[in-house]
């Protein structure tokens, strides 16, 4: 074990009482995650869907990142410039991230799953100076150049025949560049990362994080309990905070090697995850509830694959308790669910040293001052009562610098005593927090406040059900009733009998007043690019239907 870790999991009260944030004045993510390590230490085990494999040390990543940093600098990138990256999960992609940090630039990583309009909005809104992409994605840019005035250069990896006049062939430029580069001396408070997060209305907003934000990810010490002699794997794409941090930066801070699988296209295949876990003897896993639900569709993977996980964690959306039970039955360990948002995470989590209560997001992480406050009010609610999950402002290193070029939104959201997540939960008598839904997702029917997540969890107990979403549907008598949208597993068919079983299951498992008085069987559910079900679309459709 290296000496980069300061904390270990233990009794909850001891973890909280002993924890202290330590943020140096000068800090750079690229130096902390790559340059500080022994060059011979294994950093990445990489494989793609064709079976091509690469094995890279921290020295290799440092070398590539320094070459790319020199190429970017020659292209005019300086401190504070935005470097956009539209690439698959390649070692060179990770090295480009590190290069941007070491240049003192601001990284903007883009998903290949974004539509062209989404890419154009992010490039234009951020004022990106350069874009690093590959030949497969290069042509997408031509239809949006008139909307992105800031873009000066395009660097193309694996360019093939797709270079356009003025482009830089990144492979050739890297080969000619020096492997020596002196990282820019950045303050911990300097800008480092720009993530765009979609809301329920309007265009996606950029959330700007400082270099210090990585220091706040103490889940790698306290939830994942990372070990530098154990391989770490994340299923997330490197376009979001829940992809870049667990996929690279979080483990690399502690010298932990990561296994990376480059998928073909955007579709998630759980069989590929099981392949990686077995082949690379992964001991520590980060994934999402969407991926976990897909895993449950594979028949008896615990018997099919020789998998020896020590720790598995999940975040990104609520994790249903039945998935935790399935995972433990297959692989002998629970899934530690934790919670947060692009603005700040993880606020809450589960730990290997305290009881896991399936369906709960666990307890506030040490150093994270979390309170449940009355929705629309200022009163902190008592234990057992629903309230908005809030984080005391400016109390940890993850707190954002603000929204990109939105000073009024920044002041409104981040300028007060608390950052209000707009998520609703309850804290039980032992301090565990249970998710109920977005503040605007909570269903009020005949005076009862009904958490959609609990309705959905009850429905998902039925073996025929793969996914469920519960929303408010207008009703003349009750104001609103619960409506459930249900997607069935292959081979299961909708029927009046199954609809009645769904209603009975919620009555018996959750509450008699909370059962769905309406059930609609669907082939699919609307989701964000990260796989979260968009209840708002279903709810709006119900309100439109009621008005028509």
Short mmCIF file of C-alpha atoms in Angstrom, two decimals, residues 55-263:
data_model
loop_
_atom_site.label_atom_id
_atom_site.label_comp_id
_atom_site.label_asym_id
_atom_site.label_seq_id
_atom_site.Cartn_x
_atom_site.Cartn_y
_atom_site.Cartn_z
CA UNK A 55 -0.89 -2.04 -21.17
CA UNK A 56 0.34 1.37 -20.01
CA UNK A 57 2.34 2.55 -17.01
CA UNK A 58 2.11 5.94 -15.34
CA UNK A 59 5.34 6.74 -17.14
CA UNK A 60 3.62 6.01 -20.47
CA UNK A 61 0.67 8.25 -19.60
CA UNK A 62 3.02 11.01 -18.47
CA UNK A 63 5.01 10.76 -21.70
CA UNK A 64 1.91 10.91 -23.94
CA UNK A 65 0.32 13.71 -21.90
CA UNK A 66 3.50 15.82 -22.07
CA UNK A 67 3.68 15.37 -25.84
CA UNK A 68 0.02 16.38 -26.19
CA UNK A 69 0.55 19.34 -23.86
CA UNK A 70 3.37 20.55 -26.11
CA UNK A 71 1.18 20.10 -29.19
CA UNK A 72 -1.67 22.03 -27.56
CA UNK A 73 0.69 24.79 -26.46
CA UNK A 74 2.04 25.09 -30.00
CA UNK A 75 -1.57 25.37 -31.19
CA UNK A 76 -2.01 28.42 -28.97
CA UNK A 77 -3.59 26.93 -25.84
CA UNK A 78 -2.74 28.87 -22.69
CA UNK A 79 -3.94 29.05 -19.09
CA UNK A 80 -7.74 29.32 -18.85
CA UNK A 81 -8.47 28.33 -22.47
CA UNK A 82 -11.15 25.70 -22.96
CA UNK A 83 -9.97 22.44 -24.51
CA UNK A 84 -12.86 20.34 -25.83
CA UNK A 85 -12.38 16.60 -26.31
CA UNK A 86 -14.65 14.41 -28.45
CA UNK A 87 -13.03 10.99 -28.38
CA UNK A 88 -13.77 7.38 -27.41
CA UNK A 89 -12.19 5.86 -24.29
CA UNK A 90 -8.60 5.62 -25.51
CA UNK A 91 -5.35 5.96 -23.56
CA UNK A 92 -4.69 9.09 -25.64
CA UNK A 93 -8.03 10.50 -24.48
CA UNK A 94 -7.00 10.13 -20.85
CA UNK A 95 -3.61 11.65 -21.66
CA UNK A 96 -5.32 14.62 -23.34
CA UNK A 97 -7.29 15.25 -20.14
CA UNK A 98 -4.06 15.22 -18.13
CA UNK A 99 -2.38 17.49 -20.68
CA UNK A 100 -5.17 20.07 -20.38
CA UNK A 101 -4.85 20.12 -16.59
CA UNK A 102 -1.06 20.47 -16.75
CA UNK A 103 -1.43 23.38 -19.18
CA UNK A 104 -3.71 25.20 -16.74
CA UNK A 105 -6.47 24.98 -19.38
CA UNK A 106 -10.10 24.05 -18.69
CA UNK A 107 -11.17 20.60 -19.86
CA UNK A 108 -14.54 20.06 -21.56
CA UNK A 109 -15.13 16.40 -22.42
CA UNK A 110 -17.97 15.70 -24.86
CA UNK A 111 -19.97 12.51 -25.27
CA UNK A 112 -20.06 10.85 -28.66
CA UNK A 113 -23.71 10.15 -27.85
CA UNK A 114 -24.55 13.86 -27.96
CA UNK A 115 -26.44 15.07 -30.99
CA UNK A 116 -24.77 17.68 -33.18
CA UNK A 117 -26.87 20.48 -31.66
CA UNK A 118 -25.77 19.50 -28.16
CA UNK A 119 -22.13 19.48 -29.20
CA UNK A 120 -22.46 22.83 -30.96
CA UNK A 121 -24.13 24.40 -27.91
CA UNK A 122 -21.36 23.23 -25.57
CA UNK A 123 -18.57 24.34 -27.88
CA UNK A 124 -20.12 27.75 -28.46
CA UNK A 125 -21.24 28.38 -24.90
CA UNK A 126 -17.86 27.39 -23.44
CA UNK A 127 -15.91 29.39 -26.02
CA UNK A 128 -13.73 26.33 -26.71
CA UNK A 129 -10.46 27.32 -28.39
CA UNK A 130 -9.46 23.87 -29.65
CA UNK A 131 -11.22 20.57 -30.21
CA UNK A 132 -9.43 17.24 -29.96
CA UNK A 133 -11.34 14.56 -31.87
CA UNK A 134 -10.75 11.58 -34.16
CA UNK A 135 -11.33 10.77 -37.80
CA UNK A 136 -14.61 9.03 -37.05
CA UNK A 137 -16.08 12.19 -35.49
CA UNK A 138 -14.30 14.87 -37.55
CA UNK A 139 -17.03 15.29 -40.16
CA UNK A 140 -19.62 16.13 -37.51
CA UNK A 141 -17.93 19.45 -36.89
CA UNK A 142 -18.40 20.84 -40.39
CA UNK A 143 -22.13 21.37 -39.97
CA UNK A 144 -21.66 23.48 -36.86
CA UNK A 145 -18.59 25.63 -37.58
CA UNK A 146 -20.74 28.72 -38.27
CA UNK A 147 -22.12 28.45 -34.73
CA UNK A 148 -18.74 28.10 -32.98
CA UNK A 149 -16.78 31.29 -33.60
CA UNK A 150 -14.26 30.63 -30.81
CA UNK A 151 -12.81 27.43 -32.27
CA UNK A 152 -9.33 28.09 -33.70
CA UNK A 153 -7.81 24.63 -34.25
CA UNK A 154 -8.93 21.03 -34.57
CA UNK A 155 -6.56 18.22 -33.58
CA UNK A 156 -7.44 14.83 -35.09
CA UNK A 157 -6.33 11.47 -33.70
CA UNK A 158 -6.41 8.44 -36.01
CA UNK A 159 -7.20 10.90 -38.78
CA UNK A 160 -7.04 8.58 -41.77
CA UNK A 161 -8.45 10.42 -44.75
CA UNK A 162 -10.59 12.77 -42.65
CA UNK A 163 -8.17 15.68 -42.17
CA UNK A 164 -9.46 19.05 -43.37
CA UNK A 165 -7.26 22.02 -44.29
CA UNK A 166 -5.94 23.64 -41.12
CA UNK A 167 -6.31 20.52 -38.97
CA UNK A 168 -3.44 19.12 -36.94
CA UNK A 169 -2.74 15.40 -37.35
CA UNK A 170 -2.36 14.58 -33.67
CA UNK A 171 -0.51 11.29 -34.20
CA UNK A 172 2.15 12.99 -36.32
CA UNK A 173 2.37 15.98 -34.01
CA UNK A 174 2.78 13.77 -30.93
CA UNK A 175 5.56 11.79 -32.59
CA UNK A 176 7.44 15.02 -33.30
CA UNK A 177 6.77 16.69 -29.94
CA UNK A 178 9.01 16.60 -26.88
CA UNK A 179 8.15 14.31 -23.98
CA UNK A 180 9.39 17.02 -21.59
CA UNK A 181 6.83 19.50 -20.31
CA UNK A 182 6.84 21.60 -17.14
CA UNK A 183 3.29 21.74 -15.74
CA UNK A 184 1.84 25.18 -15.17
CA UNK A 185 1.91 26.19 -11.50
CA UNK A 186 -1.81 26.24 -10.70
CA UNK A 187 -3.58 27.21 -7.53
CA UNK A 188 -6.07 24.76 -6.06
CA UNK A 189 -8.69 27.44 -6.72
CA UNK A 190 -7.89 27.74 -10.44
CA UNK A 191 -10.44 26.53 -12.99
CA UNK A 192 -9.87 22.99 -14.27
CA UNK A 193 -13.05 21.27 -15.43
CA UNK A 194 -16.27 22.27 -17.17
CA UNK A 195 -19.18 19.84 -17.05
CA UNK A 196 -22.50 20.52 -18.73
CA UNK A 197 -25.61 19.37 -16.92
CA UNK A 198 -29.06 19.29 -18.49
CA UNK A 199 -31.98 20.63 -16.52
CA UNK A 200 -35.72 20.24 -17.00
CA UNK A 201 -35.91 23.46 -19.00
CA UNK A 202 -33.57 25.45 -21.22
CA UNK A 203 -30.15 24.63 -22.62
CA UNK A 204 -27.56 22.67 -20.65
CA UNK A 205 -25.54 24.81 -18.23
CA UNK A 206 -21.80 24.58 -17.69
CA UNK A 207 -20.68 23.84 -14.14
CA UNK A 208 -17.14 25.05 -13.50
CA UNK A 209 -14.94 23.18 -11.03
CA UNK A 210 -11.55 24.12 -9.64
CA UNK A 211 -8.55 21.76 -9.43
CA UNK A 212 -9.41 21.24 -5.75
CA UNK A 213 -12.66 19.42 -6.61
CA UNK A 214 -10.84 16.12 -7.01
CA UNK A 215 -9.59 16.31 -3.41
CA UNK A 216 -13.20 16.11 -2.21
CA UNK A 217 -13.76 12.66 -3.69
CA UNK A 218 -13.09 10.85 -0.44
CA UNK A 219 -15.35 7.97 -1.48
CA UNK A 220 -12.27 6.28 -2.94
CA UNK A 221 -10.78 6.02 0.52
CA UNK A 222 -13.92 5.53 2.60
CA UNK A 223 -16.42 3.73 0.31
CA UNK A 224 -14.26 2.01 -2.32
CA UNK A 225 -11.37 1.50 0.13
CA UNK A 226 -9.02 1.47 -2.91
CA UNK A 227 -5.82 -0.55 -2.86
CA UNK A 228 -2.90 0.09 -5.18
CA UNK A 229 -2.39 -3.65 -5.78
CA UNK A 230 -5.96 -4.12 -7.01
CA UNK A 231 -7.46 -3.28 -10.42
CA UNK A 232 -10.32 -0.76 -10.55
CA UNK A 233 -13.00 -0.70 -13.28
CA UNK A 234 -15.71 1.83 -14.07
CA UNK A 235 -18.49 1.40 -16.63
CA UNK A 236 -19.10 5.15 -17.02
CA UNK A 237 -18.30 7.16 -20.16
CA UNK A 238 -15.61 9.84 -19.83
CA UNK A 239 -17.96 12.72 -20.61
CA UNK A 240 -19.53 13.18 -17.20
CA UNK A 241 -18.27 13.57 -13.67
CA UNK A 242 -19.43 10.01 -12.89
CA UNK A 243 -17.28 8.80 -15.80
CA UNK A 244 -14.05 10.80 -15.64
CA UNK A 245 -13.61 10.64 -11.86
CA UNK A 246 -14.22 6.90 -11.23
CA UNK A 247 -12.87 5.91 -14.62
CA UNK A 248 -9.52 7.66 -14.20
CA UNK A 249 -8.87 10.45 -11.72
CA UNK A 250 -10.21 8.97 -8.47
CA UNK A 251 -8.22 5.70 -8.59
CA UNK A 252 -5.14 7.35 -10.15
CA UNK A 253 -4.76 9.76 -7.22
CA UNK A 254 -3.83 6.71 -5.17
CA UNK A 255 -1.75 4.92 -7.80
CA UNK A 256 -4.49 2.37 -8.50
CA UNK A 257 -4.49 0.79 -12.00
CA UNK A 258 -7.72 0.99 -14.02
CA UNK A 259 -9.18 -1.47 -16.52
CA UNK A 260 -10.76 0.34 -19.47
CA UNK A 261 -13.03 -1.19 -22.10
CA UNK A 262 -13.78 0.78 -25.26
CA UNK A 263 -17.24 -0.18 -26.44
#
